[in-house]
Short mmCIF file of C-alpha atoms in Angstrom, two decimals:
data_model
loop_
_atom_site.label_atom_id
_atom_site.label_comp_id
_atom_site.label_asym_id
_atom_site.label_seq_id
_atom_site.Cartn_x
_atom_site.Cartn_y
_atom_site.Cartn_z
CA MET A 125 168.84 49.54 52.81
CA THR A 126 167.14 52.95 52.61
CA ASP A 127 164.23 51.35 50.76
CA LEU A 128 163.79 48.93 53.65
CA VAL A 129 163.77 51.77 56.20
CA ALA A 130 161.39 53.83 54.07
CA THR A 131 159.07 50.85 53.72
CA ALA A 132 159.20 50.13 57.46
CA LEU A 133 158.44 53.77 58.30
CA GLY A 134 155.37 53.51 56.10
CA TYR A 135 153.81 51.08 58.57
CA PRO A 136 152.76 52.78 61.81
CA THR A 137 152.68 49.45 63.62
CA VAL A 138 156.41 48.96 63.02
CA VAL A 139 157.22 52.48 64.19
CA ILE A 140 155.11 52.09 67.33
CA GLY A 141 156.65 48.66 68.01
CA VAL A 142 160.21 49.92 67.68
CA PHE A 143 159.43 52.97 69.82
CA GLY A 144 157.83 50.74 72.44
CA LEU A 145 160.78 48.36 72.48
CA VAL A 146 163.28 51.20 72.82
CA SER A 147 161.17 52.72 75.61
CA VAL A 148 160.97 49.45 77.54
CA VAL A 149 164.69 48.74 77.21
CA GLY A 150 165.52 52.30 78.25
CA GLY A 151 163.20 52.08 81.23
CA VAL A 152 164.73 48.80 82.37
CA LEU A 153 168.24 50.25 82.09
CA VAL A 154 167.26 53.35 84.08
CA TYR A 155 165.73 51.12 86.76
CA LEU A 156 168.71 48.77 86.97
CA PHE A 157 171.41 51.43 87.07
CA THR A 158 169.78 54.29 89.02
CA ILE A 159 166.60 53.43 90.90
CA LYS A 160 167.46 49.94 92.18
CA PRO A 161 170.91 50.89 93.59
CA ALA A 162 169.45 54.02 95.19
CA LEU A 163 166.82 52.00 97.05
CA SER A 164 169.17 49.21 98.13
CA PRO A 165 169.24 48.46 101.88
CA LEU A 166 173.04 48.21 101.62
CA ASN A 167 173.16 52.03 101.45
CA VAL A 168 172.28 52.18 105.16
CA ILE A 169 175.31 50.16 106.31
CA PRO A 170 177.85 52.51 107.91
CA GLY A 171 181.39 52.53 106.62
CA PRO A 172 184.49 54.68 106.46
CA LYS A 173 184.29 58.05 104.77
CA SER A 174 185.66 58.21 101.25
CA THR A 175 188.93 60.06 100.81
CA HIS A 176 188.46 60.58 97.08
CA TRP A 177 185.29 61.40 95.15
CA LEU A 178 185.97 58.82 92.41
CA PHE A 179 188.24 56.13 93.86
CA GLY A 180 186.85 56.11 97.40
CA SER A 181 189.30 54.41 99.79
CA LEU A 182 191.17 52.46 97.09
CA LYS A 183 194.49 54.21 97.80
CA GLU A 184 194.35 53.27 101.48
CA ILE A 185 193.55 49.64 100.61
CA ILE A 186 196.45 49.38 98.18
CA ASP A 187 198.85 51.04 100.68
CA THR A 188 198.23 48.44 103.39
CA LYS A 189 200.99 45.97 104.25
CA TRP A 190 198.91 42.84 103.74
CA PHE A 191 198.07 43.84 100.17
CA ASN A 192 201.71 43.54 99.04
CA ARG A 193 202.24 39.97 100.32
#
């Protein structure tokens, strides 16, 4: 296996291709999970204030009477 890696690293085209692929995949992931949600028009819709920094209003939703039916 190390011979295969050493051989692949000997070809600059392979190294550049792998680096390019990793860069593109990383860029797409950054866009999908940070930039796209931050620019969503749904962020402008008003709603209740969160009561917890992580769970939001989940406790209030679970404590409602209709949830237990």
